[in-house]
Coordinates of C-alpha atoms in Angstrom, one line a residue:
M1 CA -133.9 -58.8 -100.7
H2 CA -132.3 -59.0 -97.3
V3 CA -131.3 -55.7 -96.0
V4 CA -128.8 -55.2 -93.1
R5 CA -129.1 -51.7 -91.4
A6 CA -126.1 -50.3 -89.5
Q7 CA -126.3 -47.7 -86.6
P8 CA -124.5 -44.5 -87.5
N9 CA -120.8 -44.6 -86.6
T10 CA -121.0 -48.2 -85.7
P11 CA -118.3 -50.1 -87.5
T12 CA -119.3 -53.1 -89.5
E13 CA -117.1 -56.0 -90.1
D14 CA -116.0 -54.4 -93.3
N15 CA -114.9 -51.1 -91.8
L16 CA -113.3 -52.1 -88.5
P17 CA -110.0 -50.2 -88.0
T18 CA -106.9 -52.3 -88.3
R19 CA -104.5 -52.6 -85.3
A20 CA -102.0 -50.2 -86.9
E21 CA -104.8 -47.6 -87.2
V22 CA -105.7 -48.1 -83.6
R23 CA -102.1 -47.6 -82.4
A24 CA -101.8 -44.5 -84.6
A25 CA -104.9 -43.0 -83.1
Q26 CA -103.7 -43.7 -79.6
R27 CA -100.4 -42.0 -80.3
R28 CA -102.3 -38.9 -81.6
R29 CA -104.4 -38.7 -78.4
R30 CA -101.2 -38.9 -76.2
S31 CA -99.6 -36.1 -78.2
L32 CA -102.6 -33.9 -77.9
I33 CA -102.7 -34.5 -74.1
L34 CA -98.9 -33.7 -73.8
L35 CA -99.4 -30.5 -75.9
G36 CA -102.2 -29.5 -73.6
V37 CA -100.0 -30.0 -70.5
I38 CA -97.2 -27.9 -72.1
V39 CA -99.6 -25.1 -73.0
A40 CA -101.0 -25.1 -69.4
L41 CA -97.5 -24.9 -68.0
A42 CA -96.6 -22.0 -70.3
V43 CA -99.7 -20.1 -69.2
A44 CA -98.9 -20.7 -65.6
L45 CA -95.3 -19.6 -66.1
A46 CA -96.4 -16.4 -67.9
A47 CA -98.8 -15.7 -65.0
V48 CA -95.9 -16.1 -62.4
L49 CA -93.6 -13.9 -64.4
G50 CA -96.4 -11.3 -64.8
V51 CA -96.7 -11.2 -61.0
I52 CA -92.9 -10.7 -60.6
F53 CA -92.8 -7.9 -63.2
W54 CA -95.8 -6.3 -61.6
R55 CA -94.1 -6.4 -58.2
M56 CA -90.9 -4.9 -59.7
A57 CA -93.0 -2.1 -61.2
A58 CA -94.6 -1.6 -57.8
G59 CA -91.2 -1.1 -56.2
E60 CA -90.5 -4.5 -54.4
T61 CA -87.2 -4.8 -56.2
G62 CA -86.3 -1.1 -56.1
Q63 CA -88.1 0.4 -59.1
A64 CA -91.2 2.3 -59.8
S65 CA -92.9 3.6 -63.0
A66 CA -95.3 6.4 -63.8
G67 CA -98.6 6.1 -62.0
E68 CA -97.2 3.7 -59.4
C69 CA -96.8 4.5 -55.7
L70 CA -93.6 4.1 -53.8
P71 CA -93.8 1.1 -51.4
S72 CA -93.8 3.5 -48.3
G73 CA -93.8 7.1 -47.4
L74 CA -90.5 9.1 -47.4
R75 CA -89.2 12.2 -45.7
I76 CA -86.7 13.7 -48.2
T77 CA -84.2 16.5 -47.6
A78 CA -82.8 17.8 -50.9
D79 CA -80.3 20.5 -51.9
P80 CA -82.1 23.4 -53.6
A81 CA -80.2 22.6 -56.8
V82 CA -81.9 19.1 -56.7
A83 CA -85.3 19.6 -55.1
P84 CA -87.2 21.0 -58.1
A85 CA -86.2 18.1 -60.3
L86 CA -86.9 15.6 -57.6
E87 CA -90.4 17.1 -57.1
A88 CA -91.1 16.6 -60.8
V89 CA -89.9 13.0 -60.7
V90 CA -92.1 12.2 -57.7
G91 CA -95.0 13.9 -59.3
D92 CA -94.7 11.8 -62.4
L93 CA -94.6 8.6 -60.2
T94 CA -97.9 9.3 -58.4
G95 CA -99.6 11.1 -61.3
T96 CA -103.2 11.8 -60.3
R97 CA -103.4 9.1 -57.7
T98 CA -104.4 10.1 -54.2
D99 CA -103.9 6.8 -52.4
C100 CA -100.1 6.7 -52.4
P101 CA -98.0 6.9 -49.2
E102 CA -97.0 10.4 -48.4
V103 CA -93.7 11.7 -49.8
T104 CA -92.4 15.1 -48.4
I105 CA -89.5 17.0 -49.9
R106 CA -87.8 19.8 -47.9
A107 CA -85.2 22.0 -49.6
E108 CA -82.1 22.8 -47.5
D109 CA -78.5 23.8 -48.4
S110 CA -76.3 20.7 -48.2
A111 CA -73.7 22.6 -46.1
I112 CA -76.4 23.3 -43.5
T113 CA -77.5 19.7 -43.4
A114 CA -73.9 18.5 -43.1
A115 CA -73.1 20.9 -40.3
A116 CA -76.2 19.7 -38.3
L117 CA -75.1 16.1 -38.8
A118 CA -71.5 16.9 -37.8
G119 CA -72.8 18.5 -34.7
G120 CA -74.6 15.3 -33.6
S121 CA -78.2 16.3 -34.6
S122 CA -80.5 13.4 -35.3
P123 CA -81.4 13.2 -39.0
D124 CA -84.9 14.5 -39.7
F125 CA -85.0 12.7 -43.1
D126 CA -85.3 9.2 -44.5
V127 CA -83.5 10.2 -47.7
W128 CA -81.0 13.0 -48.3
L129 CA -80.0 14.2 -51.7
P130 CA -77.1 16.6 -51.3
D131 CA -75.6 18.2 -54.4
S132 CA -72.4 16.3 -53.9
A133 CA -71.0 13.2 -52.1
M134 CA -68.6 15.6 -50.4
W135 CA -71.2 16.6 -47.8
P136 CA -71.7 13.2 -46.1
A137 CA -67.9 12.8 -46.1
Q138 CA -67.5 16.2 -44.6
A139 CA -70.1 15.6 -41.9
A140 CA -68.5 12.3 -40.9
G141 CA -65.0 13.9 -40.9
Q142 CA -66.0 16.9 -38.8
A143 CA -67.9 14.7 -36.3
E144 CA -64.9 12.5 -35.9
L145 CA -62.6 15.5 -35.3
A146 CA -65.0 16.9 -32.7
G147 CA -65.6 13.5 -31.1
T148 CA -69.3 13.9 -31.7
P149 CA -71.5 10.8 -32.3
A150 CA -73.0 11.1 -35.7
A151 CA -75.6 9.2 -37.7
D152 CA -74.3 6.3 -39.7
L153 CA -75.1 7.2 -43.4
V154 CA -75.2 5.0 -46.5
V155 CA -74.1 6.9 -49.5
G156 CA -75.5 5.5 -52.7
A157 CA -74.3 5.9 -56.3
P158 CA -75.1 9.2 -58.1
V159 CA -78.5 9.6 -59.5
A160 CA -77.7 12.8 -61.4
S161 CA -74.7 15.0 -62.1
T162 CA -73.5 18.4 -63.4
P163 CA -70.1 19.3 -64.8
I164 CA -67.9 22.1 -63.5
V165 CA -67.5 24.8 -66.1
F166 CA -66.2 28.3 -66.5
A167 CA -68.8 31.0 -67.0
A168 CA -68.0 34.1 -69.0
T169 CA -69.6 36.7 -71.2
P170 CA -70.0 35.6 -74.8
S171 CA -67.1 37.7 -76.0
T172 CA -64.8 36.5 -73.3
A173 CA -65.9 32.9 -73.9
T174 CA -65.1 33.1 -77.6
A175 CA -61.6 34.4 -76.9
L176 CA -60.9 31.9 -74.1
Q177 CA -62.2 28.9 -76.0
A178 CA -59.9 29.8 -78.9
E179 CA -57.0 29.8 -76.4
G180 CA -58.1 26.4 -75.0
V181 CA -58.6 27.7 -71.5
G182 CA -58.5 25.0 -68.8
F183 CA -57.6 24.4 -65.2
A184 CA -53.9 24.7 -66.2
S185 CA -54.7 28.2 -67.2
L186 CA -56.0 29.0 -63.7
A187 CA -52.9 27.4 -62.3
E188 CA -50.7 29.6 -64.5
R189 CA -52.9 32.6 -63.5
S190 CA -53.4 33.5 -67.1
V191 CA -57.0 34.3 -66.6
A192 CA -58.9 36.1 -63.8
A193 CA -61.2 33.8 -61.8
V194 CA -64.0 34.2 -59.3
L195 CA -64.7 31.2 -57.1
P196 CA -67.8 30.5 -54.8
D197 CA -66.8 29.8 -51.2
P198 CA -65.7 26.1 -51.1
A199 CA -67.0 25.8 -47.6
T200 CA -70.6 26.2 -48.9
E201 CA -70.3 25.3 -52.6
A202 CA -69.3 21.7 -53.5
A203 CA -68.5 22.8 -57.1
S204 CA -65.6 24.8 -55.8
S205 CA -64.1 21.8 -53.9
A206 CA -64.3 19.8 -57.1
A207 CA -62.6 22.6 -58.9
L208 CA -59.9 22.7 -56.3
L209 CA -59.3 19.0 -56.8
A210 CA -58.9 19.7 -60.5
L211 CA -56.4 22.5 -59.8
Q212 CA -54.5 20.2 -57.5
T213 CA -54.2 17.8 -60.4
A214 CA -53.2 20.6 -62.8
V215 CA -50.2 21.4 -60.6
G216 CA -49.2 17.8 -60.4
G217 CA -50.1 17.5 -56.7
D218 CA -47.2 19.9 -55.8
A219 CA -48.1 21.1 -52.3
R220 CA -46.1 24.3 -52.5
A221 CA -47.5 25.2 -55.9
F222 CA -51.1 24.4 -54.8
T223 CA -50.6 26.5 -51.6
A224 CA -49.5 29.5 -53.6
L225 CA -52.4 29.0 -56.0
V226 CA -54.9 28.8 -53.2
L227 CA -53.6 32.0 -51.6
G228 CA -53.8 33.7 -54.9
L229 CA -57.4 32.5 -55.5
D230 CA -58.5 33.5 -52.0
A231 CA -58.9 37.2 -53.0
G232 CA -61.4 36.1 -55.7
V233 CA -63.7 34.1 -53.4
V234 CA -67.3 35.2 -53.1
P235 CA -70.1 33.7 -50.9
T236 CA -72.3 32.0 -53.5
A237 CA -72.4 30.8 -57.1
A238 CA -74.9 33.6 -57.9
D239 CA -72.3 36.2 -56.6
A240 CA -69.6 34.6 -58.8
L241 CA -71.8 34.8 -61.8
A242 CA -72.7 38.4 -61.1
A243 CA -69.1 39.3 -60.7
A244 CA -68.2 37.7 -64.0
S245 CA -71.0 39.5 -65.7
A246 CA -70.0 42.9 -64.3
A247 CA -66.2 42.5 -64.6
E248 CA -64.5 45.1 -66.8
S249 CA -61.6 42.8 -67.8
P250 CA -62.0 39.2 -69.0
T251 CA -63.1 37.1 -66.0
I252 CA -64.6 33.7 -65.5
A253 CA -66.7 32.3 -62.7
V254 CA -66.0 28.7 -61.7
T255 CA -69.3 26.9 -61.0
T256 CA -71.6 24.2 -62.3
E257 CA -73.2 24.0 -65.7
Q258 CA -76.6 24.0 -63.9
A259 CA -75.8 27.3 -62.2
V260 CA -75.0 28.9 -65.5
L261 CA -78.1 27.6 -67.1
E262 CA -80.3 28.9 -64.3
H263 CA -78.5 32.3 -64.4
G264 CA -80.5 32.9 -67.6
D265 CA -79.5 34.5 -70.9
D266 CA -80.8 38.0 -70.3
A267 CA -78.9 40.3 -72.7
A268 CA -77.5 42.6 -70.0
N269 CA -76.0 39.8 -67.9
A270 CA -75.6 37.0 -70.5
L271 CA -73.1 34.3 -69.6
V272 CA -72.2 31.1 -71.4
P273 CA -70.6 28.0 -70.0
I274 CA -67.1 27.1 -71.2
Q275 CA -66.1 23.4 -71.1
P276 CA -62.5 23.3 -69.7
A277 CA -60.0 22.2 -72.3
D278 CA -58.1 19.8 -70.1
L279 CA -59.7 18.3 -67.0
K280 CA -63.5 18.0 -66.9
P281 CA -64.6 17.6 -63.3
A282 CA -68.2 17.0 -62.2
V283 CA -70.2 16.7 -59.1
G284 CA -72.6 13.8 -58.6
V285 CA -75.9 13.8 -56.7
P286 CA -76.0 10.8 -54.4
L287 CA -79.0 9.3 -52.6
V288 CA -78.1 9.0 -48.9
T289 CA -80.0 6.8 -46.5
L290 CA -79.6 5.8 -42.8
A291 CA -77.8 2.6 -42.0
D292 CA -80.5 1.6 -39.6
A293 CA -83.5 2.4 -41.9
P294 CA -86.3 -0.2 -41.9
E295 CA -86.7 -2.5 -44.9
D296 CA -89.7 -0.7 -46.4
T297 CA -87.9 2.6 -46.3
V298 CA -84.9 1.1 -48.0
S299 CA -87.2 -0.4 -50.7
A300 CA -88.8 3.0 -51.2
A301 CA -85.5 4.7 -51.5
D302 CA -84.3 2.2 -54.0
A303 CA -87.4 2.7 -56.1
L304 CA -86.9 6.5 -55.9
A305 CA -83.3 6.2 -57.0
A306 CA -84.2 4.1 -60.0
A307 CA -87.0 6.6 -60.9
V308 CA -84.6 9.6 -60.8
R309 CA -81.9 7.7 -62.8
G310 CA -84.5 7.0 -65.5
A311 CA -85.9 10.5 -65.7
S312 CA -83.1 12.2 -67.7
D313 CA -85.6 14.5 -69.4
R314 CA -86.9 15.8 -66.1
L315 CA -83.3 16.3 -64.9
A316 CA -82.5 18.2 -68.1
E317 CA -85.5 20.5 -67.5
H318 CA -83.8 21.6 -64.3
G319 CA -80.3 21.9 -65.7
L320 CA -79.0 18.6 -64.5
R321 CA -77.4 15.7 -66.4
D322 CA -78.0 12.0 -65.7
A323 CA -75.7 10.0 -63.5
N324 CA -73.3 9.3 -66.4
G325 CA -73.0 12.9 -67.4
A326 CA -75.1 12.5 -70.5
V327 CA -77.5 15.1 -71.9
P328 CA -80.9 13.8 -73.2
T329 CA -80.8 13.8 -77.0
P330 CA -83.9 16.0 -77.4
T331 CA -82.2 18.9 -75.6
A332 CA -78.6 18.4 -76.5
T333 CA -77.3 21.1 -78.9
D334 CA -74.2 19.4 -80.1
A335 CA -72.2 16.6 -78.6
A336 CA -69.0 18.6 -79.1
D337 CA -70.4 21.5 -77.1
S338 CA -71.6 19.3 -74.2
P339 CA -69.0 16.5 -73.8
A340 CA -69.5 14.0 -71.0
P341 CA -67.5 15.0 -68.0
D342 CA -65.1 12.8 -66.0
E343 CA -66.4 10.6 -63.3
P344 CA -68.0 12.7 -60.5
A345 CA -65.4 13.8 -57.9
D346 CA -64.9 11.4 -55.0
G347 CA -66.6 12.7 -51.9
T348 CA -63.8 11.9 -49.5
D349 CA -61.2 13.6 -51.8
Q350 CA -63.4 16.7 -52.0
A351 CA -63.8 16.8 -48.2
E352 CA -60.0 16.5 -47.9
V353 CA -59.2 19.3 -50.3
L354 CA -61.8 21.5 -48.6
R355 CA -60.0 20.9 -45.3
T356 CA -56.7 21.9 -47.0
W357 CA -58.4 25.0 -48.4
Q358 CA -59.7 26.0 -45.0
V359 CA -56.3 25.5 -43.4
L360 CA -54.5 27.5 -46.1
T361 CA -56.9 30.4 -46.0
A362 CA -57.4 30.6 -42.3
P363 CA -55.9 33.8 -40.8
S364 CA -52.3 33.4 -39.5
R365 CA -51.3 34.4 -36.0
M366 CA -47.6 34.6 -36.5
L367 CA -44.9 35.6 -34.0
S368 CA -41.8 36.6 -35.9
L369 CA -38.7 35.7 -33.8
N370 CA -35.7 37.5 -35.3
D371 CA -32.0 37.0 -34.6
V372 CA -30.3 40.3 -33.9
S373 CA -27.0 38.9 -32.6
G374 CA -23.8 40.6 -33.7
S375 CA -23.1 38.2 -36.5
M376 CA -26.0 39.8 -38.4
F377 CA -23.6 42.6 -39.2
Q378 CA -21.4 40.3 -41.2
P379 CA -21.3 41.2 -45.0
A380 CA -23.6 39.3 -47.2
T381 CA -22.7 41.1 -50.5
A382 CA -20.2 43.7 -51.4
D383 CA -22.4 46.5 -50.2
M384 CA -25.0 44.8 -47.9
R385 CA -24.9 43.1 -44.5
R386 CA -27.0 40.1 -43.5
I387 CA -29.4 42.3 -41.5
D388 CA -29.9 44.6 -44.5
L389 CA -31.0 41.7 -46.7
F390 CA -33.2 40.3 -44.0
E391 CA -34.9 43.7 -43.5
K392 CA -35.8 43.9 -47.2
A393 CA -37.1 40.3 -47.2
A394 CA -39.1 40.8 -44.0
V395 CA -41.0 43.7 -45.6
R396 CA -41.7 41.7 -48.6
A397 CA -43.1 38.8 -46.5
I398 CA -45.3 41.2 -44.5
E399 CA -46.8 42.5 -47.7
S400 CA -47.6 38.9 -48.8
M401 CA -49.8 38.2 -45.8
S402 CA -53.5 38.7 -45.8
P403 CA -55.2 41.6 -43.9
E404 CA -56.9 39.1 -41.6
S405 CA -53.6 37.8 -40.3
S406 CA -52.1 38.9 -37.0
L407 CA -48.4 39.5 -36.6
A408 CA -46.1 40.2 -33.6
T409 CA -42.4 41.0 -33.7
W410 CA -39.8 39.7 -31.2
V411 CA -36.0 40.0 -31.4
F412 CA -33.4 37.9 -29.6
S413 CA -29.7 38.0 -28.7
S414 CA -28.0 37.1 -25.4
R415 CA -29.1 39.0 -22.3
R416 CA -31.2 41.7 -24.0
I417 CA -33.3 42.4 -20.8
G418 CA -31.2 41.5 -17.8
G419 CA -30.8 37.7 -18.1
Q420 CA -33.6 37.4 -20.7
D421 CA -32.6 36.8 -24.3
W422 CA -35.8 37.8 -26.0
Q423 CA -37.7 41.1 -26.3
E424 CA -41.1 42.0 -27.7
V425 CA -40.8 45.0 -30.0
V426 CA -44.3 45.0 -31.7
P427 CA -47.2 43.2 -30.0
F428 CA -49.9 41.3 -31.9
G429 CA -52.2 43.2 -34.2
K430 CA -54.1 42.7 -37.5
L431 CA -52.3 43.6 -40.6
G432 CA -55.6 44.9 -41.9
D433 CA -55.0 47.8 -39.4
P434 CA -52.9 50.3 -41.4
E435 CA -51.3 51.7 -38.2
H436 CA -50.2 48.3 -37.0
K437 CA -49.0 47.2 -40.5
Q438 CA -46.9 50.4 -40.9
R439 CA -45.4 50.0 -37.4
T440 CA -44.4 46.4 -38.3
I441 CA -42.8 47.5 -41.5
D442 CA -41.0 50.4 -39.9
T443 CA -39.6 48.0 -37.2
A444 CA -38.5 45.5 -39.9
N445 CA -36.6 48.3 -41.6
A446 CA -34.9 49.3 -38.4
L447 CA -33.8 45.9 -37.1
D448 CA -30.2 47.0 -37.6
T449 CA -30.5 49.4 -34.7
L450 CA -31.1 46.5 -32.4
V451 CA -28.1 44.3 -33.4
G452 CA -25.6 43.2 -30.7
G453 CA -24.7 40.3 -28.5
G454 CA -24.6 36.5 -28.9
T455 CA -27.2 34.1 -30.2
G456 CA -29.5 33.2 -27.3
L457 CA -31.4 30.7 -29.5
Y458 CA -32.8 27.9 -27.3
D459 CA -34.3 29.9 -24.5
S460 CA -35.9 32.4 -27.0
V461 CA -37.5 29.6 -29.0
L462 CA -39.0 28.0 -25.9
A463 CA -40.3 31.4 -24.7
A464 CA -41.9 32.1 -28.1
V465 CA -43.6 28.7 -28.3
S466 CA -44.8 28.9 -24.7
Y467 CA -46.3 32.3 -25.3
M468 CA -48.1 31.2 -28.4
R469 CA -49.5 28.1 -26.5
E470 CA -50.7 30.3 -23.6
T471 CA -52.4 32.8 -25.9
Y472 CA -53.6 30.3 -28.5
V473 CA -56.4 31.5 -30.8
P474 CA -58.7 28.7 -32.2
G475 CA -59.5 29.0 -35.9
E476 CA -56.2 30.7 -36.8
I477 CA -52.9 29.2 -37.7
N478 CA -50.7 29.8 -34.7
L479 CA -47.0 29.6 -35.4
V480 CA -43.5 31.0 -34.7
L481 CA -41.4 32.2 -37.6
L482 CA -37.8 31.8 -36.5
N483 CA -35.1 33.7 -38.4
T484 CA -31.4 33.2 -37.4
D485 CA -28.0 33.2 -39.0
G486 CA -26.1 31.2 -36.3
I487 CA -26.0 28.6 -33.5
N488 CA -26.9 28.9 -29.9
E489 CA -24.3 30.8 -27.9
E490 CA -26.0 31.0 -24.5
D491 CA -24.2 28.7 -22.0
D492 CA -26.4 29.5 -19.0
G493 CA -29.7 28.4 -20.5
L494 CA -31.2 25.3 -22.1
D495 CA -29.2 22.9 -24.2
L496 CA -30.7 21.2 -27.3
P497 CA -32.0 18.1 -25.5
G498 CA -33.6 20.2 -22.8
L499 CA -35.3 22.4 -25.4
L500 CA -36.6 19.4 -27.4
A501 CA -38.0 17.9 -24.2
E502 CA -39.8 21.1 -23.2
L503 CA -41.2 21.4 -26.7
E504 CA -42.5 17.9 -26.5
K505 CA -44.3 18.7 -23.3
L506 CA -46.0 21.7 -25.0
R507 CA -47.0 19.7 -28.1
D508 CA -50.8 19.4 -28.6
P509 CA -51.9 18.2 -32.1
A510 CA -55.4 19.6 -31.4
R511 CA -53.9 23.1 -30.8
P512 CA -50.7 23.1 -32.8
V513 CA -48.0 25.8 -32.6
A514 CA -45.4 25.1 -35.3
V515 CA -42.0 26.6 -35.6
I516 CA -41.0 27.5 -39.2
A517 CA -37.2 28.0 -39.0
I518 CA -35.0 29.8 -41.6
G519 CA -31.3 29.6 -41.4
Y520 CA -29.4 32.3 -43.1
G521 CA -25.9 31.6 -44.5
P522 CA -23.4 28.8 -44.0
D523 CA -22.9 29.5 -40.2
T524 CA -26.3 28.2 -39.3
D525 CA -26.6 24.8 -37.6
Q526 CA -29.3 23.6 -40.0
D527 CA -29.5 20.2 -38.3
V528 CA -30.5 21.9 -35.0
L529 CA -33.2 24.0 -36.8
E530 CA -34.6 20.8 -38.4
Q531 CA -34.9 19.1 -35.0
I532 CA -36.6 22.2 -33.5
A533 CA -39.1 22.3 -36.5
A534 CA -39.7 18.5 -36.3
A535 CA -40.5 18.7 -32.6
T536 CA -43.4 21.2 -33.4
D537 CA -44.5 19.7 -36.7
G538 CA -43.0 22.7 -38.4
A539 CA -40.5 23.0 -41.2
A540 CA -36.9 24.2 -41.7
Y541 CA -35.4 26.2 -44.6
Q542 CA -32.0 27.4 -45.4
A543 CA -30.9 30.4 -47.5
L544 CA -27.3 29.8 -48.4
E545 CA -26.9 32.7 -50.9
P546 CA -28.0 36.3 -50.3
T547 CA -30.4 36.1 -53.2
D548 CA -32.1 33.2 -51.5
I549 CA -33.2 35.2 -48.4
G550 CA -36.2 37.0 -49.9
T551 CA -37.5 33.9 -51.8
V552 CA -37.1 31.6 -48.7
L553 CA -38.7 34.0 -46.3
V554 CA -41.8 34.6 -48.5
D555 CA -42.0 30.9 -49.3
A556 CA -41.9 30.0 -45.6
T557 CA -44.5 32.5 -44.8
T558 CA -46.9 31.3 -47.4
Q559 CA -46.3 27.5 -46.8
R560 CA -47.8 27.7 -43.3
G561 CA -50.9 25.7 -44.2
C562 CA -49.3 22.7 -45.8
R563 CA -46.7 22.0 -43.1
P564 CA -45.1 19.6 -42.4
N565 CA -45.8 18.0 -45.8
C566 CA -45.2 20.8 -48.2
G567 CA -42.8 18.7 -50.2

């Protein structure tokens, strides 16, 4: 028998693949090769993306995560309200690592940092975290006013926030919440309030913005409100909280939620935060850098900002909310009790309302220039003369002024002292001095004994403004309060164009002396008074009825800070 042996896997004539089978096999091989290429590309892409995400985690795109170093070292200045939370966040970033670039955190009150920057000091930080965006705006504004070169700052978006609340004892809080207490309540003065000094506490300037909104932006109403609140201003938030705790009558402290939480809940001094029923202002904590900072510093600052924004639990441990005003779920008691506040107050608006506050509450240095011409003896009512009504109104106005204010009293009529139309009867003195205040009141009550002669208006106005310019006191509101019932009757002195020209020569916006003029009765040339007031950036009023005199005089006295735009 003939035997044919075949080598293993060697095709014989009987088992040779057909052409169709060969082509199919070739297609399978090409598919496998293509699949391999695709897999290789996918692996490569995953590797590239992995590098990108790793770099992002390392801070190259402005982020950092726990256990990762910031891209470079940072010198940080932070407000004491922010510094502890920031230290915790930075500590979480580095963890136990010892090879990270150095990050130093120095706690300093924002007002102090802002004042140094406004004065032209070089920043000693790479990153500044004030407790409000107001402070960079305040520093820039003050530097501009003083003509001081200041650092160019870049103010970033908030990384944390805290709402403005009313702090009260539990019993007071229960009663006020039932009434729906809000900023409108403060505007109506239906509740006693204690306010930390807005010059040092950003929460107070944010509260002032809310009060301005509550009165519809009315400058007169806001001025009266500010002057009423001034008596309840204390240096710090801690002082405000202590005052609210110790008050015998229902009193609230206007401050931040964080300040109330840090005050503690000790039974003797327990205070609880009340969320205002109407407006819900807040302050945001921005991250501020220098415009000329190197790229690695900017990268590190961006990474720090991202880390703080993502650390809501750490913020909550220190009484702060996240940038959106939210409270972390694990520590929130009830969403109704902790509603998200409005957007954090604009820093520029806060700085502007602070400037308004400072102007309104600055001590006045007022020269009261009073018409005692013969026409003041004319009847105003059936039983009172014009001078009688003015005397009563003058005493009321004196009583409305703060003890820190200074007041002098002049009178005028034609040729009182030789050819001079004006006369000083009470020199300047502080109304906080009981002797000076009483002398001023006694003089106001006795103006009728000085009445006589014509109205020597123009020369007297120029003399008063000139005196105030020569004796100008910085830091006080220097002004002339002109009270008259007639028109100029002095033919030998200045005419109106001459007076206006002289007032223009004396004008100095940096050291203003305004004339606030009040015309009594229908005989007054009100157009002239308005021109005199306008020449000094002052204001003019008119009291046509006897009952208007008291209201107008007190109004003019208290509107000194919003002139010439009191509305």
